[in-house]
mmCIF file with all atom_site columns, C-alpha atoms in Angstrom:
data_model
loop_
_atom_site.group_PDB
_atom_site.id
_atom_site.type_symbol
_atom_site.label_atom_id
_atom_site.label_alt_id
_atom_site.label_comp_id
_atom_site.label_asym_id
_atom_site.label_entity_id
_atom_site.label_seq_id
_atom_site.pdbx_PDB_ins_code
_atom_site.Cartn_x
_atom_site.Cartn_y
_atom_site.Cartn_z
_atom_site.occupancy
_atom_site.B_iso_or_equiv
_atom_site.pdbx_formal_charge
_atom_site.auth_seq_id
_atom_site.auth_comp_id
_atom_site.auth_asym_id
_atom_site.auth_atom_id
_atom_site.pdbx_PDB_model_num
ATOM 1   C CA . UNK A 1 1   ? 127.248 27.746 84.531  1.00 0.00 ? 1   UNK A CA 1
ATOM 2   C CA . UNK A 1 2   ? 129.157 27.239 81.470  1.00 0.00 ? 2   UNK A CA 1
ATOM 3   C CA . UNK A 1 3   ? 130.261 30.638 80.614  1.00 0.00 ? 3   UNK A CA 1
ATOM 4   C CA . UNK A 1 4   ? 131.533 31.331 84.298  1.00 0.00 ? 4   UNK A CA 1
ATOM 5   C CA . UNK A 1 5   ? 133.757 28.474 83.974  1.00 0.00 ? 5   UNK A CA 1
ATOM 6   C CA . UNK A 1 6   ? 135.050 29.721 80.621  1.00 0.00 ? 6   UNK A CA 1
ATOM 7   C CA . UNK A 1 7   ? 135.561 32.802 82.163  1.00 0.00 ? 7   UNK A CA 1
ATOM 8   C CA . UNK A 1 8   ? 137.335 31.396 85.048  1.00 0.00 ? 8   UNK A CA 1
ATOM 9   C CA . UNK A 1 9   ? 139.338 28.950 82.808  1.00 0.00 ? 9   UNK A CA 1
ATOM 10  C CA . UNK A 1 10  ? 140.803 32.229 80.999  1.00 0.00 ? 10  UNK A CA 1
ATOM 11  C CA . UNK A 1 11  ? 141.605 33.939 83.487  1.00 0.00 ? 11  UNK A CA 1
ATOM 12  C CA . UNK A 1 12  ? 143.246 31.052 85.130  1.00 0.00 ? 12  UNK A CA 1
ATOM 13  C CA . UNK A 1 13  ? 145.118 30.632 82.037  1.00 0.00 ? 13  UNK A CA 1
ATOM 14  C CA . UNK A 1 14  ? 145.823 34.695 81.803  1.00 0.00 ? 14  UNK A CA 1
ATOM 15  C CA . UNK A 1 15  ? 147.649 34.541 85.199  1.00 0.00 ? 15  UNK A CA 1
ATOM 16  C CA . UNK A 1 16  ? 149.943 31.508 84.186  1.00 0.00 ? 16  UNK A CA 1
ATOM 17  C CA . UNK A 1 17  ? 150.493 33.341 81.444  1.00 0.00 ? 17  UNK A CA 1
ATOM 18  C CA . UNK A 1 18  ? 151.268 36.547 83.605  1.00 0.00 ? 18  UNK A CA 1
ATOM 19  C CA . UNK A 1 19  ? 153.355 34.142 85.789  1.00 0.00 ? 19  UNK A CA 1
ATOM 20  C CA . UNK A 1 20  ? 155.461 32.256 82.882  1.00 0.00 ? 20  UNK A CA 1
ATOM 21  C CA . UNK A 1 21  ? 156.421 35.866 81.319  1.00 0.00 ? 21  UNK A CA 1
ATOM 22  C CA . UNK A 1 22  ? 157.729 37.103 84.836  1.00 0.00 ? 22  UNK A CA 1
ATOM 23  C CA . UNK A 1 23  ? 159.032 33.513 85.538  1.00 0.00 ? 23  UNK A CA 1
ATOM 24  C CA . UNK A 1 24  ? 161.526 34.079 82.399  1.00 0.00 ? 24  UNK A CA 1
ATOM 25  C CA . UNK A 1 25  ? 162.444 37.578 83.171  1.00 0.00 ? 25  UNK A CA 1
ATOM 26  C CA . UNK A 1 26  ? 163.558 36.675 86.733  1.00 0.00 ? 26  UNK A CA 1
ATOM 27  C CA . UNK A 1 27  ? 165.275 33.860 84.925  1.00 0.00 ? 27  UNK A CA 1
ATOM 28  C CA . UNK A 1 28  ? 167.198 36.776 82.382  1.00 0.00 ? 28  UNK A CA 1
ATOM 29  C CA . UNK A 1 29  ? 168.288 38.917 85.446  1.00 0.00 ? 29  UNK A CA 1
ATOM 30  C CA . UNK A 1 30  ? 169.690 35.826 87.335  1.00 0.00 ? 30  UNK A CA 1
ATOM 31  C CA . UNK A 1 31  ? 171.698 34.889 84.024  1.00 0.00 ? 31  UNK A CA 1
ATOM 32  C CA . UNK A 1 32  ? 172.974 38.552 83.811  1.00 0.00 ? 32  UNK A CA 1
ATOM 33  C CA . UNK A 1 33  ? 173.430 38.634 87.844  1.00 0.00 ? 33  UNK A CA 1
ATOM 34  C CA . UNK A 1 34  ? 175.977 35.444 86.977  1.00 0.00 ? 34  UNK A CA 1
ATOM 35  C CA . UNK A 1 35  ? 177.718 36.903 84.446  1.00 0.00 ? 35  UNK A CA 1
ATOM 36  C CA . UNK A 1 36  ? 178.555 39.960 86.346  1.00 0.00 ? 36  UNK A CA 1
ATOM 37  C CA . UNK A 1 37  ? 179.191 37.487 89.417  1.00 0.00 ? 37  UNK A CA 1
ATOM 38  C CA . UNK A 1 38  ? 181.979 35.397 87.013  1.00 0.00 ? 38  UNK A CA 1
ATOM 39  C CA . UNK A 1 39  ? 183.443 39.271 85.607  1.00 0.00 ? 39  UNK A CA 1
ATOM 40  C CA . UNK A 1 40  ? 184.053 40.606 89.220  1.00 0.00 ? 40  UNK A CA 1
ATOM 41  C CA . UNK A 1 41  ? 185.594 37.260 90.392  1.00 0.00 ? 41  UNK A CA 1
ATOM 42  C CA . UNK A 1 42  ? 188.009 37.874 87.201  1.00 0.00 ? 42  UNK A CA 1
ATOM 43  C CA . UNK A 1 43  ? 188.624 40.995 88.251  1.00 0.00 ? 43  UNK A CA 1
ATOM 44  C CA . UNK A 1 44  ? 189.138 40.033 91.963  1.00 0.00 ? 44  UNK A CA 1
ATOM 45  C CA . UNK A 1 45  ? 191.148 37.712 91.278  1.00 0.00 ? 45  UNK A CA 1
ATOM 46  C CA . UNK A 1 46  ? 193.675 40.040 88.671  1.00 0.00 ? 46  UNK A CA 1
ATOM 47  C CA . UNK A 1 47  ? 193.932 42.604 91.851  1.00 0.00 ? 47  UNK A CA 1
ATOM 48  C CA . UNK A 1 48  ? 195.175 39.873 94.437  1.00 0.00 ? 48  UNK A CA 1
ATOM 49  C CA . UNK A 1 49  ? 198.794 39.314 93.160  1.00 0.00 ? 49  UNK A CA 1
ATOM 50  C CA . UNK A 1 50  ? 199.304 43.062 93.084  1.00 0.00 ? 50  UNK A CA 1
ATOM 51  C CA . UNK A 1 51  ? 198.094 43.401 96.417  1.00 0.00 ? 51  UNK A CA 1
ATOM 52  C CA . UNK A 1 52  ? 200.055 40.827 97.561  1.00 0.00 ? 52  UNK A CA 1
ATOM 53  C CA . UNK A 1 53  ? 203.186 42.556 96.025  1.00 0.00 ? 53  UNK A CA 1
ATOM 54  C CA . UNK A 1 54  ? 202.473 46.189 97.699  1.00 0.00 ? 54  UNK A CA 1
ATOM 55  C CA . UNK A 1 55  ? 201.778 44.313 100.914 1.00 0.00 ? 55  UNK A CA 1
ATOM 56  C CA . UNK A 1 56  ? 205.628 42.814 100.256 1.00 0.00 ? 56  UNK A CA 1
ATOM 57  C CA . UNK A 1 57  ? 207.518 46.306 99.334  1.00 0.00 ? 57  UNK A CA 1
ATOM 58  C CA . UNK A 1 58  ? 205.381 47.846 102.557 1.00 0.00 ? 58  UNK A CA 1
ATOM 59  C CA . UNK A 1 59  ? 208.247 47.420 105.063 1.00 0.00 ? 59  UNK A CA 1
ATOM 60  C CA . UNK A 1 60  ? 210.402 48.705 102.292 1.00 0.00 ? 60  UNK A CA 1
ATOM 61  C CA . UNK A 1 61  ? 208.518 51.750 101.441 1.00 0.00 ? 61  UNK A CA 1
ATOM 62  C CA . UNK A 1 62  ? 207.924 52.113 105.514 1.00 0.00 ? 62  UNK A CA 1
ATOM 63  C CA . UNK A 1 63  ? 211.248 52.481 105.886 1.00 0.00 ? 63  UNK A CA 1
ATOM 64  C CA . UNK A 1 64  ? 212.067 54.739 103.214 1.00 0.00 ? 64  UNK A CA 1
ATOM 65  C CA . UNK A 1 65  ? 209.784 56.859 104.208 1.00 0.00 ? 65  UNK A CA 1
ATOM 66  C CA . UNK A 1 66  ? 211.297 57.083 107.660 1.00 0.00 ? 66  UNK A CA 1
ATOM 67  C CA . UNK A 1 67  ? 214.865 57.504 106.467 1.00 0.00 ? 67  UNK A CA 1
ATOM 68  C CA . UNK A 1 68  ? 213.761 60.542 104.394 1.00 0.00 ? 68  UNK A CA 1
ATOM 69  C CA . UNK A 1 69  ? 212.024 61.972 107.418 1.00 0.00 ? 69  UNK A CA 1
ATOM 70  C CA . UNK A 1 70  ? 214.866 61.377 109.118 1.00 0.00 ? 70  UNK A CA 1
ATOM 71  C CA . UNK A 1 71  ? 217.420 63.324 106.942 1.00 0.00 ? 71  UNK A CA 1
ATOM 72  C CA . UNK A 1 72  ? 214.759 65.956 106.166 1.00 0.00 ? 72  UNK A CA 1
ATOM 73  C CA . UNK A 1 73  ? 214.109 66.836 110.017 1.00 0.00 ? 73  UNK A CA 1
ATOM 74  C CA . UNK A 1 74  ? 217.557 66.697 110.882 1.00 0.00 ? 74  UNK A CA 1
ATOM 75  C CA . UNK A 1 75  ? 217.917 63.221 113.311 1.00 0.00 ? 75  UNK A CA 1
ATOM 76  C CA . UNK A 1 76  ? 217.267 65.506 116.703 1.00 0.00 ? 76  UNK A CA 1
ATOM 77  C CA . UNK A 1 77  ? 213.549 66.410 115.568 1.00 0.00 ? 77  UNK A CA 1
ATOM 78  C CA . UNK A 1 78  ? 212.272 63.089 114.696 1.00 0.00 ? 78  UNK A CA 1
ATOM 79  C CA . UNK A 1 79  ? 213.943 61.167 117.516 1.00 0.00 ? 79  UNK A CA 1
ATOM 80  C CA . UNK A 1 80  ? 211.450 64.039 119.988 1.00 0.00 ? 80  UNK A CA 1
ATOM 81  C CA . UNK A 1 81  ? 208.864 63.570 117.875 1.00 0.00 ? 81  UNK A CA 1
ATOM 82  C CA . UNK A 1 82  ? 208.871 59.793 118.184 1.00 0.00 ? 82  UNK A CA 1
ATOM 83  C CA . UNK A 1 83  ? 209.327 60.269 122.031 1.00 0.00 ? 83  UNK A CA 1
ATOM 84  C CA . UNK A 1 84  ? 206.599 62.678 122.058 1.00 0.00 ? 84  UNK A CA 1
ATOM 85  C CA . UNK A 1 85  ? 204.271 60.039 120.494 1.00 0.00 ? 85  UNK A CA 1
ATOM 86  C CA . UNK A 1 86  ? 205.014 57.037 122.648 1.00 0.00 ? 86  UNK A CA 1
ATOM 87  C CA . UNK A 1 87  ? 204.332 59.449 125.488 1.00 0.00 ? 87  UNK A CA 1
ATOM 88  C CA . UNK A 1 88  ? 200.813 60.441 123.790 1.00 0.00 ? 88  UNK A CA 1
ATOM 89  C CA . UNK A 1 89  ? 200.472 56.450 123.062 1.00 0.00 ? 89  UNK A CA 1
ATOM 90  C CA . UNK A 1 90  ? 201.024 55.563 126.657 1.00 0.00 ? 90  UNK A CA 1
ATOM 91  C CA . UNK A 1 91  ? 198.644 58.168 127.540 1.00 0.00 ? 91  UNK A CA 1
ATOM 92  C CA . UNK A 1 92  ? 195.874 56.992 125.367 1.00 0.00 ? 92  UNK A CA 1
ATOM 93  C CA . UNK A 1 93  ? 196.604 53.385 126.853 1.00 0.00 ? 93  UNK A CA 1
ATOM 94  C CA . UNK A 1 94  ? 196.099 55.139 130.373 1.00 0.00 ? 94  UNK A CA 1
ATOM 95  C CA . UNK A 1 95  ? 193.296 56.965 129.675 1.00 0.00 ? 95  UNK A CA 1
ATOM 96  C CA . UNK A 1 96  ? 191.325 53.259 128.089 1.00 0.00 ? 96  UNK A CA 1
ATOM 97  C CA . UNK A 1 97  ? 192.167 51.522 131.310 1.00 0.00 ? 97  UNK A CA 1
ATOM 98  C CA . UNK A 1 98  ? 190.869 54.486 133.673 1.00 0.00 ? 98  UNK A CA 1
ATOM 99  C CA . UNK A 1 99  ? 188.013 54.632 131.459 1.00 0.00 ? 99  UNK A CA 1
ATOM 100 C CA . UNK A 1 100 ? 187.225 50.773 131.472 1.00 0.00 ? 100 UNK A CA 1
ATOM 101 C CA . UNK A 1 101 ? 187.667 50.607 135.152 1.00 0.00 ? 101 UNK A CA 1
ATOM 102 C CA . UNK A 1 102 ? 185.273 53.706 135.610 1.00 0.00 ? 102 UNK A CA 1
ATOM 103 C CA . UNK A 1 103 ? 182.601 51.703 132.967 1.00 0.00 ? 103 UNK A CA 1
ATOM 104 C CA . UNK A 1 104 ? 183.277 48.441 135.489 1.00 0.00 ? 104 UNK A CA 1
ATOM 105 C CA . UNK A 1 105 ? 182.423 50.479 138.670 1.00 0.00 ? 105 UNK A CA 1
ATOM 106 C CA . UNK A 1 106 ? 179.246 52.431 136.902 1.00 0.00 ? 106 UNK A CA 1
ATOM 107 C CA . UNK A 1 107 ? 178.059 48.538 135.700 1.00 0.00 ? 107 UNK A CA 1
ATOM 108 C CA . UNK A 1 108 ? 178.753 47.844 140.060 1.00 0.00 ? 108 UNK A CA 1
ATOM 109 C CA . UNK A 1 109 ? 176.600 50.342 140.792 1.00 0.00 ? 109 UNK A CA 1
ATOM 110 C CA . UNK A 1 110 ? 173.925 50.117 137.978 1.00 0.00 ? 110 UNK A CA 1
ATOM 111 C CA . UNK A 1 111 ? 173.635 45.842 139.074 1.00 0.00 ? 111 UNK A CA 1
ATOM 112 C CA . UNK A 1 112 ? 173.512 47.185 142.781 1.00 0.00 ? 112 UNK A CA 1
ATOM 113 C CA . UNK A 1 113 ? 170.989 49.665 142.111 1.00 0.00 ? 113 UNK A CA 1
ATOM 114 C CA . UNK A 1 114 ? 168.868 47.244 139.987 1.00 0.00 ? 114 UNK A CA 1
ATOM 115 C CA . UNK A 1 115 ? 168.877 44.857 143.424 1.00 0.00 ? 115 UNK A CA 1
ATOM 116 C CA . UNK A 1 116 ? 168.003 47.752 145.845 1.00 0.00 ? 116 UNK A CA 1
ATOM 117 C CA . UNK A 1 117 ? 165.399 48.273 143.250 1.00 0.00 ? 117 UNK A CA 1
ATOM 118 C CA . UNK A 1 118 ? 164.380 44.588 143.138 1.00 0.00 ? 118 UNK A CA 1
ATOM 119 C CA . UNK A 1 119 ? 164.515 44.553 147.282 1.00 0.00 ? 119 UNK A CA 1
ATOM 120 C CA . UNK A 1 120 ? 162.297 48.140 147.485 1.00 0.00 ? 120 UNK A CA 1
ATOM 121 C CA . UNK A 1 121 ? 159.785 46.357 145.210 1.00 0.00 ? 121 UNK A CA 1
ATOM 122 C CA . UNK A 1 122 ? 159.734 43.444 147.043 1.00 0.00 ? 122 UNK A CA 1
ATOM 123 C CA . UNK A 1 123 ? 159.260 45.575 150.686 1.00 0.00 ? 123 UNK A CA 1
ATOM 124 C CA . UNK A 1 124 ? 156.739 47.827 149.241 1.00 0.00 ? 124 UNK A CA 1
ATOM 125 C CA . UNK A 1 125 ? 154.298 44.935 148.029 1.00 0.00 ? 125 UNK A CA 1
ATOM 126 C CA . UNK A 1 126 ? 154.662 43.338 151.373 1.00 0.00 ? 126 UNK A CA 1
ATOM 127 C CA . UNK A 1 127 ? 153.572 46.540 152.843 1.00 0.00 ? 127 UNK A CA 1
ATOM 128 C CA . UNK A 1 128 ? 150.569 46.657 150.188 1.00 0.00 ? 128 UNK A CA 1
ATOM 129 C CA . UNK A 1 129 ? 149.858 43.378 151.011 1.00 0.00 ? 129 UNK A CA 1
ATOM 130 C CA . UNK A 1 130 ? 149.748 43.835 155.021 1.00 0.00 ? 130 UNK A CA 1
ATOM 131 C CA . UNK A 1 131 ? 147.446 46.948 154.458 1.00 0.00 ? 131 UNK A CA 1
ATOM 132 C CA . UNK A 1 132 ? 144.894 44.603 152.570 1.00 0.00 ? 132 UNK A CA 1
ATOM 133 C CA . UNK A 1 133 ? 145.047 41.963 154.912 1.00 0.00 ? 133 UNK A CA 1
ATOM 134 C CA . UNK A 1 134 ? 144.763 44.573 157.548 1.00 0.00 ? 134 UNK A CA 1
ATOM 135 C CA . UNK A 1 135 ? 141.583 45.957 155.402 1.00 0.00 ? 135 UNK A CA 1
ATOM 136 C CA . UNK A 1 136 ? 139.911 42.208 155.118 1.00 0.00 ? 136 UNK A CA 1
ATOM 137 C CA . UNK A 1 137 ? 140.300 42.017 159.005 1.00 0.00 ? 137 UNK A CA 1
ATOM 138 C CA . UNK A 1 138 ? 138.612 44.760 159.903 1.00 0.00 ? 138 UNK A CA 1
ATOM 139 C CA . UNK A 1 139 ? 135.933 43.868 157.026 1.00 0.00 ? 139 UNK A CA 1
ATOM 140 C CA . UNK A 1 140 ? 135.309 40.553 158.452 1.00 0.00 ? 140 UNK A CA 1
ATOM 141 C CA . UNK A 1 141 ? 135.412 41.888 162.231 1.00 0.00 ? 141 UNK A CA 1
ATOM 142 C CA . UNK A 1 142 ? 132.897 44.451 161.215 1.00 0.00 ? 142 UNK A CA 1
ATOM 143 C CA . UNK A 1 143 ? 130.674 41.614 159.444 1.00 0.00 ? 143 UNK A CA 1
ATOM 144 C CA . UNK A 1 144 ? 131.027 39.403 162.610 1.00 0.00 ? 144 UNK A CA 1
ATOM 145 C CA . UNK A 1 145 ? 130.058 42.279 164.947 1.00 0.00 ? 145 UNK A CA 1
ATOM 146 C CA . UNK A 1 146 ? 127.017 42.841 162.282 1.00 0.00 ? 146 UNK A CA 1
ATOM 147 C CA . UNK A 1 147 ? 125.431 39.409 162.384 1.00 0.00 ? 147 UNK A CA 1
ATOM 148 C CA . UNK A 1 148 ? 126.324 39.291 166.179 1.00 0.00 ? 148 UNK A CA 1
ATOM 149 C CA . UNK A 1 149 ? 124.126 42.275 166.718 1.00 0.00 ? 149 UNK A CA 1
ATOM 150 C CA . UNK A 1 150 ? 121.518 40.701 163.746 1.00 0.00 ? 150 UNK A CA 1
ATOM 151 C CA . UNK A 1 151 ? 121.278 37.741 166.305 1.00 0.00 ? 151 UNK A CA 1
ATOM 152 C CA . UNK A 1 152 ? 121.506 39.141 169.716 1.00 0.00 ? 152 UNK A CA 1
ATOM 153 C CA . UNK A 1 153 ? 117.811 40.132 169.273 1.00 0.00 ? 153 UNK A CA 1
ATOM 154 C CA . UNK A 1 154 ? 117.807 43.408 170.615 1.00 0.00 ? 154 UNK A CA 1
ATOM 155 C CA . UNK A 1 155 ? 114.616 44.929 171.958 1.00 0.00 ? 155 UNK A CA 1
ATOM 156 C CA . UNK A 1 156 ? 115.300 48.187 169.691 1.00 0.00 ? 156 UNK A CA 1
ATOM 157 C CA . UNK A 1 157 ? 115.443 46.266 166.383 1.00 0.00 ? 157 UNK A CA 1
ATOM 158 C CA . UNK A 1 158 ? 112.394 44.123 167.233 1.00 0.00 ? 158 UNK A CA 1
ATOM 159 C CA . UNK A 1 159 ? 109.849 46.935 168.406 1.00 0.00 ? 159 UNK A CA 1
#
């Protein structure tokens, strides 16, 4: 009895062993996962105030951009080509609302469909259910008619 609970004693101490070595290397990565937590804050933080600065010279550069289009396409082109895309813009806008009012109408039918569905489920179990009551009668009538002949005492049965 002795030796088994030596044995179980080191191997009980074996797995808290096992257990304290993993214990500190989970401990390690969560250090490292910190440090690289704090470094990319830093970092994060460095990139903000630049971003913030392009986001201020955007309108800027925006309309740089569409002055030299401008001279480059010779006035007449761009002013089509910005007609041409409010037209294709409207369009698009168009198209959305035709296709949300088609998904409305298919969602109409799919809910009406779902209560015809519903309502033919409904009709058909009644029908089910009058065929076995309709069954049961003519089970019971037939077992009445059987014990009224069983009683009646007919010469037939008893010779």
């Amino acid at each position: 009895m002795g030796h088994t609970e030596d044995e179980d004693a080191k191997r009980t101490q074996d797995q808290l062993d096992w257990n304290t070595k993993h214990l500190h290397k989970l401990e390690d990565q969560v250090r490292s996962l910190l440090r690289v937590d704090t470094e990319l804050v830093a970092q994060l933080e460095e990139h903000i105030p630049r971003a913030q600065q392009c986001e201020a010279h955007l309108p800027a550069v925006e309309e740089a951009l569409r002055s030299i289009l401008h001279s480059e396409a010779g006035g007449g082109d761009l002013g089509v080509a910005e007609r041409r895309l409010e037209e294709l813009t409207l369009q698009v806008f168009g198209t959305e609302d035709s296709m949300l009012k088609a998904l409305k109408e298919i969602l109409d039918i799919k809910q009406a469909l779902d209560a015809l569905q519903a309502h033919n489920s409904i009709l058909k179990m009644r029908n089910e259910l009058a065929v076995v009551k309709e069954t049961l009668g003519q089970l019971s009538r037939g077992e009445e008619q059987q014990d009224n002949q069983d009683n009646s005492g007919t010469p037939e049965r008893e010779g």
